[in-house]
PDB file of C-alpha atoms in Angstrom:
ATOM      1  CA  MET K   1      69.631 -30.190  49.576  1.00 72.00           C
ATOM      2  CA  VAL K   2      71.767 -27.130  48.857  1.00 77.00           C
ATOM      3  CA  ARG K   3      71.217 -24.910  45.884  1.00 81.00           C
ATOM      4  CA  ARG K   4      74.264 -22.679  45.176  1.00 83.00           C
ATOM      5  CA  THR K   5      73.850 -19.594  43.023  1.00 84.00           C
ATOM      6  CA  THR K   6      76.172 -17.338  41.156  1.00 84.00           C
ATOM      7  CA  VAL K   7      74.127 -14.255  40.151  1.00 85.00           C
ATOM      8  CA  PRO K   8      74.676 -13.315  36.509  1.00 88.00           C
ATOM      9  CA  SER K   9      74.129  -9.664  37.061  1.00 87.00           C
ATOM     10  CA  LEU K  10      76.988  -9.500  39.686  1.00 86.00           C
ATOM     11  CA  PHE K  11      80.687  -9.713  39.182  1.00 86.00           C
ATOM     12  CA  PRO K  12      81.580 -13.416  38.775  1.00 84.00           C
ATOM     13  CA  PRO K  13      83.294 -14.575  42.022  1.00 80.00           C
ATOM     14  CA  PRO K  14      86.595 -16.488  41.746  1.00 79.00           C
ATOM     15  CA  GLY K  15      85.745 -19.976  43.021  1.00 78.00           C
ATOM     16  CA  TYR K  16      82.777 -19.312  45.290  1.00 80.00           C
ATOM     17  CA  ALA K  17      78.974 -18.728  44.976  1.00 82.00           C
ATOM     18  CA  HIS K  18      77.173 -15.514  45.809  1.00 82.00           C
ATOM     19  CA  ALA K  19      74.453 -17.424  47.751  1.00 81.00           C
ATOM     20  CA  ALA K  20      73.419 -20.827  48.967  1.00 79.00           C
ATOM     21  CA  VAL K  21      69.883 -21.849  49.838  1.00 79.00           C
ATOM     22  CA  VAL K  22      69.321 -24.905  52.088  1.00 75.00           C
ATOM     23  CA  GLU K  23      65.905 -26.519  51.734  1.00 73.00           C
ATOM     24  CA  THR K  24      63.935 -26.744  54.919  1.00 66.00           C
ATOM     25  CA  GLY K  25      64.206 -29.967  56.820  1.00 80.00           C
ATOM     26  CA  SER K  26      67.905 -30.196  56.350  1.00 77.00           C
ATOM     27  CA  ARG K  27      70.203 -30.521  59.368  1.00 87.00           C
ATOM     28  CA  LEU K  28      73.055 -28.045  59.543  1.00 88.00           C
ATOM     29  CA  ALA K  29      76.291 -28.162  61.441  1.00 90.00           C
ATOM     30  CA  PHE K  30      77.886 -24.887  62.588  1.00 88.00           C
ATOM     31  CA  LEU K  31      81.557 -25.516  63.074  1.00 90.00           C
ATOM     32  CA  ALA K  32      83.882 -23.487  65.296  1.00 93.00           C
ATOM     33  CA  GLY K  33      86.965 -22.152  63.675  1.00 93.00           C
ATOM     34  CA  SER K  34      89.373 -24.813  62.488  1.00 95.00           C
ATOM     35  CA  VAL K  35      92.924 -23.859  63.450  1.00 96.00           C
ATOM     36  CA  PRO K  36      96.426 -25.033  62.434  1.00 97.00           C
ATOM     37  CA  LEU K  37      97.093 -27.094  65.551  1.00 96.00           C
ATOM     38  CA  ASP K  38      97.874 -30.869  65.476  1.00 95.00           C
ATOM     39  CA  LYS K  39      96.209 -33.388  67.763  1.00 93.00           C
ATOM     40  CA  ASP K  40      98.753 -32.529  70.481  1.00 94.00           C
ATOM     41  CA  GLY K  41      98.022 -28.778  70.222  1.00 94.00           C
ATOM     42  CA  THR K  42     101.283 -27.911  68.408  1.00 97.00           C
ATOM     43  CA  LEU K  43     101.185 -25.220  65.873  1.00 98.00           C
ATOM     44  CA  VAL K  44     101.791 -26.662  62.324  1.00 98.00           C
ATOM     45  CA  GLY K  45     103.804 -24.589  59.817  1.00 98.00           C
ATOM     46  CA  PRO K  46     104.965 -21.532  61.761  1.00 98.00           C
ATOM     47  CA  GLY K  47     105.251 -18.643  59.293  1.00 98.00           C
ATOM     48  CA  ASP K  48     103.959 -20.776  56.411  1.00 98.00           C
ATOM     49  CA  PHE K  49     100.470 -19.817  55.115  1.00 98.00           C
ATOM     50  CA  ALA K  50     100.110 -22.889  52.843  1.00 98.00           C
ATOM     51  CA  ALA K  51     101.150 -25.358  55.535  1.00 98.00           C
ATOM     52  CA  GLN K  52      98.867 -23.828  58.089  1.00 98.00           C
ATOM     53  CA  THR K  53      95.943 -23.842  55.601  1.00 98.00           C
ATOM     54  CA  GLU K  54      96.527 -27.503  54.890  1.00 98.00           C
ATOM     55  CA  GLN K  55      96.376 -28.299  58.570  1.00 98.00           C
ATOM     56  CA  VAL K  56      93.234 -26.185  59.046  1.00 97.00           C
ATOM     57  CA  LEU K  57      91.586 -28.007  56.206  1.00 97.00           C
ATOM     58  CA  ALA K  58      92.591 -31.368  57.607  1.00 96.00           C
ATOM     59  CA  ASN K  59      91.103 -30.405  60.942  1.00 96.00           C
ATOM     60  CA  LEU K  60      87.922 -29.135  59.217  1.00 95.00           C
ATOM     61  CA  ARG K  61      87.558 -32.449  57.470  1.00 95.00           C
ATOM     62  CA  THR K  62      87.851 -34.318  60.724  1.00 95.00           C
ATOM     63  CA  ALA K  63      85.229 -32.136  62.445  1.00 95.00           C
ATOM     64  CA  LEU K  64      82.902 -32.539  59.511  1.00 94.00           C
ATOM     65  CA  ARG K  65      83.164 -36.315  59.494  1.00 93.00           C
ATOM     66  CA  ALA K  66      82.513 -36.385  63.230  1.00 93.00           C
ATOM     67  CA  VAL K  67      79.131 -34.818  62.591  1.00 92.00           C
ATOM     68  CA  GLY K  68      78.238 -36.812  59.531  1.00 93.00           C
ATOM     69  CA  SER K  69      79.255 -34.366  56.916  1.00 93.00           C
ATOM     70  CA  ASP K  70      82.167 -33.579  54.513  1.00 93.00           C
ATOM     71  CA  LEU K  71      83.707 -30.789  52.503  1.00 92.00           C
ATOM     72  CA  ASP K  72      81.262 -31.240  49.625  1.00 90.00           C
ATOM     73  CA  ARG K  73      78.392 -30.437  52.019  1.00 91.00           C
ATOM     74  CA  VAL K  74      79.868 -27.114  53.233  1.00 92.00           C
ATOM     75  CA  VAL K  75      77.401 -24.255  52.579  1.00 89.00           C
ATOM     76  CA  THR K  76      79.518 -21.355  53.661  1.00 91.00           C
ATOM     77  CA  THR K  77      82.917 -20.489  55.135  1.00 95.00           C
ATOM     78  CA  ASP K  78      84.777 -17.526  56.616  1.00 97.00           C
ATOM     79  CA  VAL K  79      88.511 -17.766  55.962  1.00 98.00           C
ATOM     80  CA  TYR K  80      90.603 -15.592  58.245  1.00 98.00           C
ATOM     81  CA  VAL K  81      94.226 -14.784  57.335  1.00 98.00           C
ATOM     82  CA  VAL K  82      96.635 -12.738  59.500  1.00 98.00           C
ATOM     83  CA  SER K  83      97.837 -10.379  56.768  1.00 98.00           C
ATOM     84  CA  SER K  84      96.996  -7.112  55.074  1.00 97.00           C
ATOM     85  CA  ASP K  85      98.711  -8.258  51.893  1.00 98.00           C
ATOM     86  CA  PRO K  86      96.289  -9.529  49.235  1.00 97.00           C
ATOM     87  CA  ALA K  87      99.043 -11.866  47.940  1.00 98.00           C
ATOM     88  CA  ASP K  88      98.969 -13.738  51.287  1.00 98.00           C
ATOM     89  CA  LEU K  89      95.184 -14.011  51.141  1.00 98.00           C
ATOM     90  CA  SER K  90      95.525 -15.387  47.614  1.00 97.00           C
ATOM     91  CA  ARG K  91      98.110 -17.961  48.756  1.00 97.00           C
ATOM     92  CA  VAL K  92      95.619 -19.253  51.364  1.00 98.00           C
ATOM     93  CA  TRP K  93      92.696 -19.201  48.889  1.00 95.00           C
ATOM     94  CA  ASP K  94      94.703 -21.228  46.368  1.00 95.00           C
ATOM     95  CA  VAL K  95      95.116 -23.996  48.989  1.00 96.00           C
ATOM     96  CA  VAL K  96      91.408 -23.797  49.896  1.00 95.00           C
ATOM     97  CA  HIS K  97      90.447 -23.951  46.254  1.00 92.00           C
ATOM     98  CA  ALA K  98      92.717 -26.904  45.600  1.00 92.00           C
ATOM     99  CA  SER K  99      91.262 -28.837  48.594  1.00 92.00           C
ATOM    100  CA  GLY K 100      87.861 -29.338  46.941  1.00 85.00           C
ATOM    101  CA  LEU K 101      86.146 -27.174  49.579  1.00 83.00           C
ATOM    102  CA  THR K 102      85.097 -24.761  46.813  1.00 74.00           C
ATOM    103  CA  THR K 103      83.356 -27.574  44.843  1.00 76.00           C
ATOM    104  CA  GLY K 104      79.798 -26.541  44.397  1.00 73.00           C
ATOM    105  CA  PRO K 105      80.827 -23.754  44.823  1.00 75.00           C
ATOM    106  CA  HIS K 106      80.009 -22.798  48.388  1.00 81.00           C
ATOM    107  CA  THR K 107      79.652 -19.246  49.687  1.00 86.00           C
ATOM    108  CA  SER K 108      82.709 -17.770  51.306  1.00 90.00           C
ATOM    109  CA  THR K 109      84.296 -14.650  52.674  1.00 94.00           C
ATOM    110  CA  LEU K 110      88.074 -14.211  52.705  1.00 96.00           C
ATOM    111  CA  LEU K 111      89.308 -11.753  55.377  1.00 97.00           C
ATOM    112  CA  GLY K 112      92.668 -10.184  56.379  1.00 98.00           C
ATOM    113  CA  VAL K 113      92.773  -9.813  60.149  1.00 98.00           C
ATOM    114  CA  ALA K 114      95.306  -8.429  62.647  1.00 98.00           C
ATOM    115  CA  CYS K 115      95.615 -11.554  64.787  1.00 98.00           C
ATOM    116  CA  LEU K 116      94.005 -14.852  65.674  1.00 98.00           C
ATOM    117  CA  GLY K 117      93.810 -16.748  68.940  1.00 95.00           C
ATOM    118  CA  TYR K 118      97.023 -18.776  69.029  1.00 96.00           C
ATOM    119  CA  THR K 119     100.533 -17.393  69.018  1.00 97.00           C
ATOM    120  CA  GLY K 120     101.893 -17.770  65.421  1.00 98.00           C
ATOM    121  CA  GLN K 121      98.505 -18.632  63.977  1.00 98.00           C
ATOM    122  CA  LEU K 122      98.029 -17.329  60.407  1.00 98.00           C
ATOM    123  CA  VAL K 123      94.864 -19.024  59.206  1.00 98.00           C
ATOM    124  CA  GLU K 124      91.455 -20.049  60.581  1.00 98.00           C
ATOM    125  CA  ILE K 125      88.242 -21.249  58.828  1.00 98.00           C
ATOM    126  CA  THR K 126      84.766 -21.387  60.189  1.00 97.00           C
ATOM    127  CA  ALA K 127      82.002 -23.317  58.330  1.00 95.00           C
ATOM    128  CA  VAL K 128      78.431 -24.270  58.134  1.00 93.00           C
ATOM    129  CA  ALA K 129      77.661 -27.581  56.464  1.00 92.00           C
ATOM    130  CA  GLU K 130      74.674 -29.699  55.643  1.00 89.00           C
ATOM    131  CA  VAL K 131      74.588 -33.028  57.576  1.00 91.00           C
ATOM    132  CA  ALA K 132      73.580 -36.193  55.789  1.00 82.00           C
ATOM    133  CA  GLU K 133      70.193 -37.629  56.649  1.00 74.00           C
ATOM    134  CA  ALA K 134      71.558 -40.672  58.351  1.00 62.00           C
ATOM    135  CA  GLY K 135      74.578 -38.692  59.679  1.00 43.00           C
ATOM    136  CA  GLY K 136      75.370 -38.243  63.248  1.00 48.00           C
ATOM    137  CA  PRO K 137      78.408 -37.975  65.490  1.00 50.00           C
ATOM    138  CA  ALA K 138      81.003 -40.436  64.259  1.00 47.00           C
ATOM    139  CA  GLU K 139      83.317 -39.573  67.028  1.00 48.00           C
ATOM    140  CA  GLY K 140      83.446 -37.064  69.815  1.00 48.00           C
ATOM    141  CA  VAL K 141      81.061 -36.371  72.639  1.00 44.00           C
ATOM    142  CA  ALA K 142      77.592 -34.969  72.346  1.00 49.00           C
ATOM    143  CA  LEU K 143      77.200 -32.237  74.919  1.00 44.00           C
ATOM    144  CA  PRO K 144      73.829 -31.570  76.657  1.00 44.00           C
ATOM    145  CA  ALA K 145      71.897 -28.602  75.433  1.00 48.00           C
ATOM    146  CA  GLY K 146      71.778 -25.663  77.695  1.00 47.00           C
TER     147      GLY K 146
END
């Protein structure tokens, strides 16, 4: 169970929580950065912050489902945007907020960065999510520990 907190004595955050506490005994999924590539590895939405954010969120949903979770079980995210312009960061955050990812709300950090791993990539989101009790890999391959 996740308990999200907005601290009354701090500045009210726009669409995210200050903290999230996960009760012990919960299983957590730590997701690698979701990127704006389609299934074939083609960059979606070159130069378009909103289109890339939509693809990143679609990929994040797919990864979450594969481990028995979903957007509403996300505890925290880091949202990376290749820009130093707060307006570009706001454009990305508007798409994130509209996706339902901020339901709860979860904790999040929105960052402007110099570059990301793929040529033309403007957006990436990492996440930690709670996994449902009966959840498990719905697709994909479990790798050995080590």
